[in-house]
Tab-separated table of C-alpha atoms and ligand atoms in Angstrom:
chain	number	residue	atom	x	y	z
A	1	MET	CA	149.393	61.724	118.208
A	2	TYR	CA	148.149	61.808	114.590
A	3	THR	CA	150.232	62.169	111.416
A	4	ASN	CA	147.688	63.316	108.830
A	5	ILE	CA	145.083	65.126	110.895
A	6	THR	CA	144.941	67.557	113.795
A	7	THR	CA	142.223	67.833	116.404
A	8	SER	CA	141.336	70.452	118.993
A	9	GLN	CA	138.579	70.795	121.543
A	10	ASN	CA	137.190	74.099	122.793
A	11	ASN	CA	133.788	75.468	123.849
A	12	ALA	CA	132.086	72.074	123.394
A	13	ILE	CA	133.310	71.881	119.779
A	14	THR	CA	135.873	69.392	118.490
A	15	LYS	CA	137.537	70.459	115.245
A	16	ILE	CA	139.060	67.755	113.089
A	17	ILE	CA	141.356	69.118	110.382
A	18	ILE	CA	142.685	66.915	107.593
A	19	ASN	CA	146.302	67.921	107.202
A	20	ARG	CA	148.080	66.507	104.150
A	21	PRO	CA	148.294	69.753	102.170
A	22	SER	CA	151.035	68.499	99.824
A	23	LYS	CA	148.535	65.877	98.566
A	24	LEU	CA	145.552	68.237	98.764
A	25	ASN	CA	144.435	66.309	101.861
A	26	ALA	CA	143.750	63.141	99.820
A	27	LEU	CA	142.460	60.270	101.949
A	28	ASN	CA	145.025	57.505	102.181
A	29	LYS	CA	144.491	54.445	104.360
A	30	GLU	CA	146.284	55.963	107.331
A	31	THR	CA	144.230	59.167	107.169
A	32	ILE	CA	140.993	57.166	107.100
A	33	GLN	CA	142.130	55.219	110.188
A	34	GLU	CA	143.086	58.426	111.967
A	35	LEU	CA	139.790	60.076	111.096
A	36	HIS	CA	137.906	57.041	112.398
A	37	ALA	CA	139.808	57.265	115.687
A	38	ALA	CA	139.322	61.034	115.999
A	39	PHE	CA	135.585	60.907	115.279
A	40	ARG	CA	135.201	58.056	117.781
A	41	VAL	CA	137.073	59.944	120.504
A	42	ALA	CA	135.041	63.116	119.863
A	43	ASP	CA	131.731	61.220	119.883
A	44	LEU	CA	132.575	59.569	123.215
A	45	ASP	CA	133.806	62.833	124.753
A	46	ALA	CA	131.097	64.190	127.076
A	47	ASP	CA	132.481	67.722	126.574
A	48	THR	CA	132.055	67.630	122.779
A	49	LYS	CA	128.613	68.594	121.537
A	50	VAL	CA	129.443	69.364	117.897
A	51	ILE	CA	132.206	68.161	115.563
A	52	ILE	CA	133.478	70.349	112.727
A	53	ILE	CA	135.467	68.679	109.942
A	54	THR	CA	137.532	70.736	107.503
A	55	GLY	CA	140.732	70.638	105.453
A	56	SER	CA	143.997	72.439	106.187
A	57	GLY	CA	145.248	75.135	103.856
A	58	GLU	CA	143.341	77.310	101.425
A	59	LYS	CA	143.128	74.939	98.503
A	60	ALA	CA	141.431	71.719	99.460
A	61	PHE	CA	138.914	70.187	101.813
A	62	VAL	CA	139.876	66.744	100.440
A	63	ALA	CA	140.817	66.089	96.778
A	64	GLY	CA	139.578	62.498	96.974
A	65	ALA	CA	140.756	59.077	97.934
A	66	ASP	CA	144.509	58.691	97.438
A	67	ILE	CA	144.716	57.453	93.851
A	68	SER	CA	148.317	56.269	94.244
A	69	GLU	CA	147.199	53.699	96.820
A	70	PHE	CA	144.653	51.812	94.730
A	71	ALA	CA	145.888	52.189	91.151
A	72	ASP	CA	146.993	48.513	90.979
A	73	PHE	CA	144.148	46.937	92.990
A	74	SER	CA	142.294	43.761	91.897
A	75	VAL	CA	138.501	43.351	91.811
A	76	SER	CA	138.361	41.925	95.320
A	77	GLU	CA	140.793	44.511	96.714
A	78	GLY	CA	138.664	47.269	95.164
A	79	GLY	CA	135.523	45.903	96.800
A	80	LYS	CA	137.238	45.628	100.149
A	81	LEU	CA	138.593	49.195	99.867
A	82	ALA	CA	135.060	50.575	99.477
A	83	ALA	CA	133.544	48.339	102.182
A	84	LYS	CA	136.229	49.133	104.744
A	85	GLY	CA	136.135	52.871	104.044
A	86	GLN	CA	132.353	53.021	104.316
A	87	GLU	CA	132.422	51.127	107.604
A	88	LEU	CA	135.317	53.012	109.194
A	89	LEU	CA	134.554	56.528	108.086
A	90	PHE	CA	131.598	57.387	105.875
A	91	ASP	CA	128.777	55.356	107.476
A	92	PHE	CA	130.465	55.803	110.817
A	93	VAL	CA	130.260	59.613	110.564
A	94	ALA	CA	126.717	59.613	109.151
A	95	ASN	CA	125.497	57.541	112.106
A	96	LEU	CA	127.259	59.387	114.929
A	97	SER	CA	124.920	60.806	117.544
A	98	THR	CA	127.115	63.918	117.831
A	99	PRO	CA	126.297	66.417	115.041
A	100	VAL	CA	129.004	66.738	112.382
A	101	ILE	CA	129.301	69.910	110.279
A	102	ALA	CA	131.534	69.803	107.190
A	103	ALA	CA	133.178	73.173	106.455
A	104	VAL	CA	134.186	72.774	102.799
A	105	ASN	CA	137.153	75.114	102.282
A	106	GLY	CA	138.267	74.223	98.720
A	107	PHE	CA	138.277	71.158	96.486
A	108	ALA	CA	135.911	68.448	97.756
A	109	LEU	CA	136.259	65.767	95.117
A	110	GLY	CA	135.464	62.070	95.102
A	111	GLY	CA	136.009	60.751	98.621
A	112	GLY	CA	136.240	64.378	99.775
A	113	LEU	CA	132.719	65.190	98.665
A	114	GLU	CA	131.618	61.803	99.997
A	115	LEU	CA	133.067	62.720	103.400
A	116	ALA	CA	131.310	66.099	103.319
A	117	MET	CA	128.071	64.324	102.372
A	118	ALA	CA	128.467	61.847	105.245
A	119	ALA	CA	128.498	64.826	107.636
A	120	HIS	CA	125.067	65.859	108.934
A	121	PHE	CA	125.183	69.100	106.962
A	122	ARG	CA	127.622	71.206	104.995
A	123	ILE	CA	128.686	74.816	104.593
A	124	ALA	CA	131.205	76.035	102.013
A	125	SER	CA	133.583	78.874	101.231
A	126	ASP	CA	132.983	80.716	97.960
A	127	THR	CA	136.257	79.158	96.744
A	128	ALA	CA	134.977	75.589	97.113
A	129	LYS	CA	134.609	73.224	94.181
A	130	MET	CA	132.720	69.963	94.466
A	131	GLY	CA	132.421	66.912	92.255
A	132	LEU	CA	132.572	63.149	91.888
A	133	PRO	CA	135.236	62.673	89.170
A	134	GLU	CA	135.575	58.889	89.587
A	135	VAL	CA	134.290	57.879	86.126
A	136	SER	CA	137.125	59.945	84.629
A	137	LEU	CA	139.424	57.390	86.323
A	138	GLY	CA	137.407	54.383	85.153
A	139	VAL	CA	135.823	53.735	88.526
A	140	ILE	CA	132.669	54.880	90.344
A	141	PRO	CA	132.207	56.628	93.687
A	142	GLY	CA	132.716	53.918	96.327
A	143	TYR	CA	132.324	55.738	99.615
A	144	GLY	CA	128.568	56.271	99.412
A	145	GLY	CA	128.548	58.920	96.674
A	146	THR	CA	126.086	57.166	94.374
A	147	GLN	CA	123.628	56.990	97.282
A	148	ARG	CA	124.111	60.231	99.216
A	149	LEU	CA	124.421	62.609	96.250
A	150	PRO	CA	120.962	61.733	94.817
A	151	GLN	CA	119.502	61.952	98.342
A	152	LEU	CA	120.860	65.486	98.687
A	153	VAL	CA	120.487	66.989	95.207
A	154	GLY	CA	117.993	64.705	93.399
A	155	LYS	CA	118.609	61.888	90.951
A	156	GLY	CA	118.950	63.922	87.738
A	157	ARG	CA	121.506	66.361	89.115
A	158	ALA	CA	123.452	63.512	90.741
A	159	MET	CA	123.468	61.560	87.486
A	160	GLU	CA	124.773	64.601	85.611
A	161	MET	CA	127.514	65.303	88.160
A	162	ILE	CA	128.605	61.651	88.252
A	163	MET	CA	128.473	61.088	84.465
A	164	THR	CA	130.220	64.329	83.492
A	165	ALA	CA	132.792	63.969	86.327
A	166	GLY	CA	132.631	67.770	86.430
A	167	MET	CA	132.896	70.202	89.317
A	168	ILE	CA	130.287	72.624	90.589
A	169	ASP	CA	131.125	75.816	92.445
A	170	ALA	CA	129.847	76.781	95.880
A	171	ASN	CA	126.906	78.822	94.620
A	172	GLN	CA	125.690	76.017	92.402
A	173	ALA	CA	126.075	73.640	95.360
A	174	LEU	CA	123.972	76.093	97.386
A	175	SER	CA	121.264	76.192	94.733
A	176	TYR	CA	121.310	72.361	94.612
A	177	GLY	CA	120.921	72.142	98.398
A	178	LEU	CA	124.239	70.318	98.653
A	179	VAL	CA	125.525	72.977	101.066
A	180	ASN	CA	123.394	75.070	103.401
A	181	HIS	CA	125.413	78.310	103.411
A	182	VAL	CA	128.219	79.914	101.397
A	183	THR	CA	130.605	82.470	102.819
A	184	THR	CA	134.137	83.783	102.313
A	185	LEU	CA	137.039	81.530	103.254
A	186	ASP	CA	137.851	83.810	106.222
A	187	GLU	CA	134.294	83.603	107.503
A	188	LEU	CA	133.910	79.842	107.013
A	189	MET	CA	135.118	78.688	110.436
A	190	PRO	CA	133.356	81.539	112.304
A	191	LEU	CA	130.120	80.547	110.545
A	192	ALA	CA	130.631	76.859	111.431
A	193	GLU	CA	131.212	77.914	115.049
A	194	LYS	CA	128.139	80.143	115.055
A	195	LEU	CA	125.962	77.275	113.803
A	196	ALA	CA	127.583	74.935	116.321
A	197	GLY	CA	126.817	77.490	119.043
A	198	LYS	CA	123.110	77.310	118.224
A	199	ILE	CA	123.172	73.499	118.321
A	200	ILE	CA	125.062	73.376	121.625
A	201	ARG	CA	122.239	75.141	123.493
A	202	ASN	CA	119.910	72.213	122.818
A	203	SER	CA	119.578	68.726	124.266
A	204	THR	CA	122.341	66.446	122.984
A	205	VAL	CA	120.212	63.395	123.773
A	206	ALA	CA	117.305	64.741	121.718
A	207	ILE	CA	119.658	65.684	118.869
A	208	GLY	CA	121.066	62.132	118.826
A	209	ALA	CA	117.521	60.756	118.663
A	210	ALA	CA	116.662	63.168	115.845
A	211	ILE	CA	119.734	62.115	113.815
A	212	LYS	CA	118.738	58.463	114.219
A	213	SER	CA	115.171	59.206	113.100
A	214	VAL	CA	116.176	61.292	110.057
A	215	ASN	CA	118.720	58.659	108.983
A	216	ALA	CA	116.031	55.961	109.272
A	217	ALA	CA	114.306	57.459	106.221
A	218	TYR	CA	117.229	56.253	104.097
A	219	GLN	CA	117.575	52.727	105.475
A	220	ASP	CA	116.180	49.854	103.476
A	221	GLY	CA	113.452	47.897	105.219
A	222	VAL	CA	113.178	50.402	108.051
A	223	ASN	CA	110.013	52.435	108.628
A	224	GLY	CA	111.278	55.883	109.601
A	225	PHE	CA	107.926	56.884	111.082
A	226	ASN	CA	108.129	53.927	113.477
A	227	VAL	CA	111.693	54.851	114.427
A	228	GLU	CA	110.509	58.407	115.089
A	229	VAL	CA	107.693	57.159	117.358
A	230	GLU	CA	110.129	55.016	119.321
A	231	GLN	CA	112.760	57.762	119.631
A	232	PHE	CA	110.093	60.327	120.554
A	233	GLY	CA	108.857	58.040	123.325
A	234	ASN	CA	112.393	57.448	124.619
A	235	CYS	CA	112.911	61.190	125.042
A	236	PHE	CA	110.252	61.197	127.777
A	237	GLY	CA	112.549	59.067	129.947
A	238	THR	CA	115.507	61.460	129.760
A	239	GLU	CA	116.737	64.056	132.251
A	240	ASP	CA	117.093	66.485	129.326
A	241	PHE	CA	113.340	66.273	128.685
A	242	LYS	CA	112.540	66.987	132.341
A	243	GLU	CA	114.944	69.939	132.351
A	244	GLY	CA	113.753	71.303	128.995
A	245	THR	CA	110.061	71.244	129.858
A	246	THR	CA	110.610	72.436	133.453
A	247	ALA	CA	112.794	75.343	132.267
A	248	PHE	CA	110.114	76.375	129.769
A	249	LEU	CA	107.389	76.347	132.418
A	250	GLU	CA	109.636	78.252	134.844
A	251	LYS	CA	110.421	80.801	132.091
A	252	ARG	CA	114.186	80.232	132.278
A	253	LYS	CA	116.881	78.900	129.978
A	254	ALA	CA	117.336	75.142	130.033
A	255	ASN	CA	120.587	73.783	131.387
A	256	PHE	CA	120.656	70.308	129.856
A	257	PRO	CA	122.581	67.590	131.705
A	258	GLY	CA	122.946	65.653	128.435
A	259	LYS	CA	121.395	62.493	129.860
B	1	COA	N1	145.115	61.199	95.234
B	1	COA	C1	146.454	61.266	95.336
B	1	COA	N2	147.150	62.397	95.166
B	1	COA	C2	146.464	63.515	94.890
B	1	COA	C3	145.069	63.513	94.758
B	1	COA	C4	144.383	62.285	94.950
B	1	COA	N3	143.046	62.189	94.878
B	1	COA	N4	144.654	64.764	94.441
B	1	COA	C5	145.760	65.520	94.396
B	1	COA	N5	146.855	64.774	94.659
B	1	COA	C6	148.264	65.201	94.707
B	1	COA	C7	148.847	65.388	93.313
B	1	COA	O1	149.262	64.145	92.781
B	1	COA	C8	149.979	66.330	93.603
B	1	COA	O2	151.040	65.578	94.191
B	1	COA	P1	152.588	65.782	93.707
B	1	COA	O3	152.860	67.230	93.976
B	1	COA	O4	153.355	64.849	94.561
B	1	COA	O5	152.606	65.455	92.239
B	1	COA	C9	149.427	67.218	94.703
B	1	COA	O6	148.355	66.495	95.288
B	1	COA	C10	148.901	68.549	94.198
B	1	COA	O7	147.928	68.288	93.199
B	1	COA	P2	147.971	68.912	91.722
B	1	COA	O8	147.206	67.991	90.812
B	1	COA	O9	149.375	69.237	91.343
B	1	COA	O10	147.157	70.271	91.952
B	1	COA	P3	146.350	71.093	90.841
B	1	COA	O11	146.033	72.399	91.473
B	1	COA	O12	147.073	71.090	89.547
B	1	COA	O13	144.982	70.283	90.625
B	1	COA	C11	143.043	68.996	91.323
B	1	COA	C12	144.028	70.144	91.661
B	1	COA	C13	142.176	68.777	92.550
B	1	COA	C14	142.179	69.409	90.126
B	1	COA	C15	143.835	67.710	90.971
B	1	COA	O14	144.759	67.475	91.994
B	1	COA	C16	142.985	66.472	90.814
B	1	COA	O15	142.309	66.331	89.806
B	1	COA	N6	143.026	65.540	91.796
B	1	COA	C17	142.357	64.285	91.721
B	1	COA	C18	140.895	64.447	91.965
B	1	COA	C19	140.185	63.121	91.837
B	1	COA	O16	140.079	62.541	90.784
B	1	COA	N7	139.648	62.654	92.973
B	1	COA	C20	138.876	61.460	93.023
B	1	COA	C21	139.685	60.325	93.438
B	1	COA	S1	138.720	58.837	93.455
């Protein structure tokens, strides 16, 4: 069904694997379209409670946007490339109500790190290398990197990473708070699944409301506290809330209907 990605669904988890190993999983136009479609399908799938995104092979998560596709672009084509990509993939992923975990299994450069940063949180193998090398190509990060990197690691560290175009290793990314956990490559997917397993036990409706509220902190002209109040109130009208509170009072495990 897809050319550049594979997807699988099991135990309430959809895995999306970027699969262009000969190009280190670089994001060409077709791959971005396919990822958009796969994320959309997974988000709409009632049986998917967590999405895990990773790269195929042992070398790369994603080595960036596909440089061969935009090398001869004009000013307006460049602008459109960034706008379309942000809309189809990066903002799209960040705003999904289904949690997205990025399992960074190797190089996550440029658009690759931007994709990992668009996920709701990240874990990495100890072989991972992360960076935004765009200024070494005479361009800047265009898929949200100038905004999400400072949000995650602080302005000074983001400025240094962007200006030097250098790479940091997994442990430095851990100390920066860019990734939450570092493990061996073999243990990366089991760890992603373990974290997903903890998320799956909880109310999907409440998690969606929490994502919306956290994201509101980063939206211009939006008061995140007001969004939180509204989302908090909405939870009281859900079946999940009734089940969660009833199960607690009855001293049993909640069995959330996800409504
Ligand atoms: N766009 C297009 N093709 C890419 C790519 C990208 N971002 N990153 C890697 N590739 C391709 C290479 O051109 C090469 O293809 P080829 O075999 O047809 O020549 C293949 O993937 C393997 O990459 P290679 O450079 O030979 O691997 P390496 O181990 O020597 O180096 C990297 C690995 C990640 C350091 C290097 O590939 C690199 O610097 N990539 C670009 C990173 C970048 O600037 N990303 C930001 C883009 S905005």
